[in-house]
Tab-separated table of C-alpha atoms in Angstrom:
chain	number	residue	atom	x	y	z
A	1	UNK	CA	13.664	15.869	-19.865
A	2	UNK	CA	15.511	13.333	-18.274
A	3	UNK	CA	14.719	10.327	-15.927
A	4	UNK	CA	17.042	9.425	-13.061
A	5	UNK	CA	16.943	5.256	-11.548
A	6	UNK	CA	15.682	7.514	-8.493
A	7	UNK	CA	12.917	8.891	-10.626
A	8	UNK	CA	11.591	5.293	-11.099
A	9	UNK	CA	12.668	3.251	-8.716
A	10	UNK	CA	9.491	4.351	-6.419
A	11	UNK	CA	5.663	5.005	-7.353
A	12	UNK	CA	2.234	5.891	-5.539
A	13	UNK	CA	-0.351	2.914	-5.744
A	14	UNK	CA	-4.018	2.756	-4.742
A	15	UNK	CA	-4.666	-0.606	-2.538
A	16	UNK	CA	-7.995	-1.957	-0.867
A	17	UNK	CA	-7.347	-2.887	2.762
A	18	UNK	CA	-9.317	-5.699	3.882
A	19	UNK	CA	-10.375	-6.454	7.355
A	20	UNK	CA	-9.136	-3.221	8.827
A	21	UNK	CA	-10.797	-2.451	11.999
A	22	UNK	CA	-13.108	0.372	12.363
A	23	UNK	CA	-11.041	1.261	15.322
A	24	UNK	CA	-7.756	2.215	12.742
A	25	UNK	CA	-10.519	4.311	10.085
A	26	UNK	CA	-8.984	7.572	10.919
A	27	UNK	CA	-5.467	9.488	9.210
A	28	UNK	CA	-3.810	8.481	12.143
A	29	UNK	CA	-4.881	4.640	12.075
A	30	UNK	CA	-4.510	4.494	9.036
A	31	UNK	CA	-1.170	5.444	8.622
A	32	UNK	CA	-0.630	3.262	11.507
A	33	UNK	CA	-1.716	0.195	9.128
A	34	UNK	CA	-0.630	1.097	5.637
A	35	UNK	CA	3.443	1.289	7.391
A	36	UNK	CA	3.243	-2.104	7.391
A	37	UNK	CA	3.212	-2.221	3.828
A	38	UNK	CA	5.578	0.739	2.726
A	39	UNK	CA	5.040	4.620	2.708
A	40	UNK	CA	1.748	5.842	3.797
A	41	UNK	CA	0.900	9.011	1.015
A	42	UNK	CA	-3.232	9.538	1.685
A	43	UNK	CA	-6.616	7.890	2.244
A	44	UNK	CA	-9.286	8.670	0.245
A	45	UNK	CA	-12.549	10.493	0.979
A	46	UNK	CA	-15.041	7.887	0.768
A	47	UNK	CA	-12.404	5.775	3.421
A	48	UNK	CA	-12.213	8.189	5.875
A	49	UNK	CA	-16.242	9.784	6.311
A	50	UNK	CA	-16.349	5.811	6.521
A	51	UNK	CA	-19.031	5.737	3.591
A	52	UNK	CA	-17.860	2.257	2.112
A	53	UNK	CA	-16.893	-0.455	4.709
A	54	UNK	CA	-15.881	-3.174	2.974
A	55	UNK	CA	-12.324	-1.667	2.228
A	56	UNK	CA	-9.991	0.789	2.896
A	57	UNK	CA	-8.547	2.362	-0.019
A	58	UNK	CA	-4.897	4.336	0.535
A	59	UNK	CA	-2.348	5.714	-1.351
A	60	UNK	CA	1.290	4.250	-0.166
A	61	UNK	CA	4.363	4.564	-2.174
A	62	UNK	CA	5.978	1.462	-3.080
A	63	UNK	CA	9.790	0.827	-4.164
A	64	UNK	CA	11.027	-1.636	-6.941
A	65	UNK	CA	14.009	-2.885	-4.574
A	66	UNK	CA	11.573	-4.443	-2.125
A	67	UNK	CA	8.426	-7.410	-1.984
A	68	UNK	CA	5.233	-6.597	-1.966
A	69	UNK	CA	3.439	-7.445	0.998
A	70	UNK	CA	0.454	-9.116	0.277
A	71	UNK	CA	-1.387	-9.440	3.643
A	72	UNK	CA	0.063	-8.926	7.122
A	73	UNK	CA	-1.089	-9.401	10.540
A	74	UNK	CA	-2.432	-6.366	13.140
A	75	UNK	CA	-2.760	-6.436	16.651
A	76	UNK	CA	-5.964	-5.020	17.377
A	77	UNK	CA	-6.942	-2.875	20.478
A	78	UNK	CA	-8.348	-5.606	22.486
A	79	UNK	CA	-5.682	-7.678	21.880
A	80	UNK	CA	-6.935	-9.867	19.009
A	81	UNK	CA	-4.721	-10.694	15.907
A	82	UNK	CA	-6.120	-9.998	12.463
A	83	UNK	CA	-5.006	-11.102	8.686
A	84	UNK	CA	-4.894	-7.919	7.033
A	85	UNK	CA	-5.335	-8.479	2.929
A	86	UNK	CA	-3.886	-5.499	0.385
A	87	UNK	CA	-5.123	-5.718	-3.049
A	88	UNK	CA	-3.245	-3.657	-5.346
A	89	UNK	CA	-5.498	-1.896	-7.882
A	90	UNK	CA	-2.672	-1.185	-10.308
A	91	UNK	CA	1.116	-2.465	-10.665
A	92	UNK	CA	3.457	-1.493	-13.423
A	93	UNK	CA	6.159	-3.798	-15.001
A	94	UNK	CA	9.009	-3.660	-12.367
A	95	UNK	CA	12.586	-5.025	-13.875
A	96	UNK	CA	13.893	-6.877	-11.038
A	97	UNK	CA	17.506	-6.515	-12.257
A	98	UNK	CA	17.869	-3.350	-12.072
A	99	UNK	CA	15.071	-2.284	-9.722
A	100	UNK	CA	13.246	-0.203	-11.366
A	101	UNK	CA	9.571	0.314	-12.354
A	102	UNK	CA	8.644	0.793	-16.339
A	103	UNK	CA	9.886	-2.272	-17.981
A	104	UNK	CA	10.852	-5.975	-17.227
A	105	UNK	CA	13.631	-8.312	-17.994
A	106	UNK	CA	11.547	-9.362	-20.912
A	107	UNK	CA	11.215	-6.176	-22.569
Protein backbone atom coordinates (compact mmCIF):
# COMPACT_ATOMS: atom_id res chain seq x y z
CA UNK A 1 0.00 0.00 0.00
CA UNK A 2 0.97 3.29 -0.80
CA UNK A 3 0.25 6.85 0.61
CA UNK A 4 -0.22 9.81 -1.72
CA UNK A 5 0.57 13.86 -0.10
CA UNK A 6 -3.34 13.82 -0.99
CA UNK A 7 -3.84 10.87 1.28
CA UNK A 8 -2.51 13.00 4.22
CA UNK A 9 -2.74 16.25 3.60
CA UNK A 10 -6.54 16.20 5.08
CA UNK A 11 -8.12 14.32 8.23
CA UNK A 12 -11.59 14.07 10.15
CA UNK A 13 -11.38 15.63 13.77
CA UNK A 14 -13.91 15.61 16.62
CA UNK A 15 -14.28 19.38 18.11
CA UNK A 16 -16.56 20.74 21.05
CA UNK A 17 -18.43 23.85 19.91
CA UNK A 18 -18.95 26.25 22.56
CA UNK A 19 -21.65 28.77 22.81
CA UNK A 20 -23.58 27.53 19.83
CA UNK A 21 -27.09 28.60 19.94
CA UNK A 22 -29.84 26.23 20.43
CA UNK A 23 -31.34 27.85 17.44
CA UNK A 24 -28.23 26.20 14.99
CA UNK A 25 -28.69 22.38 17.06
CA UNK A 26 -30.02 20.78 14.01
CA UNK A 27 -27.87 19.01 10.66
CA UNK A 28 -28.69 21.96 8.91
CA UNK A 29 -27.40 24.57 11.64
CA UNK A 30 -24.95 22.85 12.27
CA UNK A 31 -23.38 22.58 9.15
CA UNK A 32 -24.18 26.14 8.91
CA UNK A 33 -21.60 26.72 11.94
CA UNK A 34 -18.93 24.08 11.61
CA UNK A 35 -18.21 25.89 7.62
CA UNK A 36 -16.74 28.39 9.39
CA UNK A 37 -14.12 26.24 10.49
CA UNK A 38 -13.49 23.82 7.43
CA UNK A 39 -15.54 20.79 6.05
CA UNK A 40 -18.58 19.86 7.91
CA UNK A 41 -18.47 15.57 7.92
CA UNK A 42 -21.31 14.72 10.92
CA UNK A 43 -22.67 15.60 14.36
CA UNK A 44 -22.95 13.20 16.79
CA UNK A 45 -25.99 11.61 18.44
CA UNK A 46 -25.91 12.91 21.81
CA UNK A 47 -25.50 16.71 19.85
CA UNK A 48 -28.30 16.48 17.85
CA UNK A 49 -31.41 14.71 20.33
CA UNK A 50 -29.78 17.80 22.24
CA UNK A 51 -28.99 15.46 25.34
CA UNK A 52 -25.71 17.38 26.43
CA UNK A 53 -25.84 21.25 26.17
CA UNK A 54 -22.81 22.41 27.10
CA UNK A 55 -21.15 21.56 23.64
CA UNK A 56 -21.58 20.63 20.34
CA UNK A 57 -19.46 17.92 19.23
CA UNK A 58 -18.91 17.55 15.09
CA UNK A 59 -16.88 15.87 12.86
CA UNK A 60 -15.21 18.48 10.18
CA UNK A 61 -12.33 17.63 8.04
CA UNK A 62 -9.41 19.72 8.42
CA UNK A 63 -6.38 20.32 5.85
CA UNK A 64 -2.60 20.68 6.77
CA UNK A 65 -2.21 23.73 4.20
CA UNK A 66 -4.51 25.92 6.27
CA UNK A 67 -4.84 27.58 10.25
CA UNK A 68 -6.86 26.31 12.53
CA UNK A 69 -9.53 28.43 13.58
CA UNK A 70 -9.76 28.60 17.06
CA UNK A 71 -12.99 30.57 17.79
CA UNK A 72 -15.01 32.67 15.34
CA UNK A 73 -17.85 34.93 15.55
CA UNK A 74 -21.83 34.00 14.49
CA UNK A 75 -24.51 36.19 13.80
CA UNK A 76 -27.32 34.91 15.59
CA UNK A 77 -31.06 35.04 14.51
CA UNK A 78 -31.97 38.06 16.39
CA UNK A 79 -29.21 39.79 15.32
CA UNK A 80 -26.76 39.37 18.22
CA UNK A 81 -23.00 38.51 17.65
CA UNK A 82 -21.54 35.53 19.48
CA UNK A 83 -17.72 34.22 20.15
CA UNK A 84 -17.94 30.82 19.02
CA UNK A 85 -14.94 28.57 20.83
CA UNK A 86 -13.73 25.05 18.94
CA UNK A 87 -11.78 22.80 21.06
CA UNK A 88 -10.11 20.20 19.17
CA UNK A 89 -10.24 16.82 20.94
CA UNK A 90 -7.37 15.36 18.95
CA UNK A 91 -4.58 16.89 16.49
CA UNK A 92 -1.84 14.92 14.87
CA UNK A 93 1.75 16.23 14.16
CA UNK A 94 1.24 18.37 10.96
CA UNK A 95 4.79 19.20 9.06
CA UNK A 96 4.26 22.64 8.03
CA UNK A 97 6.82 22.36 5.20
CA UNK A 98 5.41 20.18 3.35
CA UNK A 99 1.78 20.27 4.50
CA UNK A 100 1.08 17.30 5.51
CA UNK A 101 -0.33 15.52 8.61
CA UNK A 102 1.87 12.46 10.30
CA UNK A 103 5.11 13.99 11.18
CA UNK A 104 6.77 17.45 11.91
CA UNK A 105 9.83 19.30 10.92
CA UNK A 106 11.36 17.82 13.98
CA UNK A 107 10.92 14.32 13.23
Amino acid sequence: MQFSKDDLSRIPVWVKLHNVPLDYWTNKGLSYVVSALRVPLHADITTLIRKRLTYARVCVEIDASKLLVKEFDQQCPNGMVITILAEYEWLPSRCTSCNVFGHNLAT
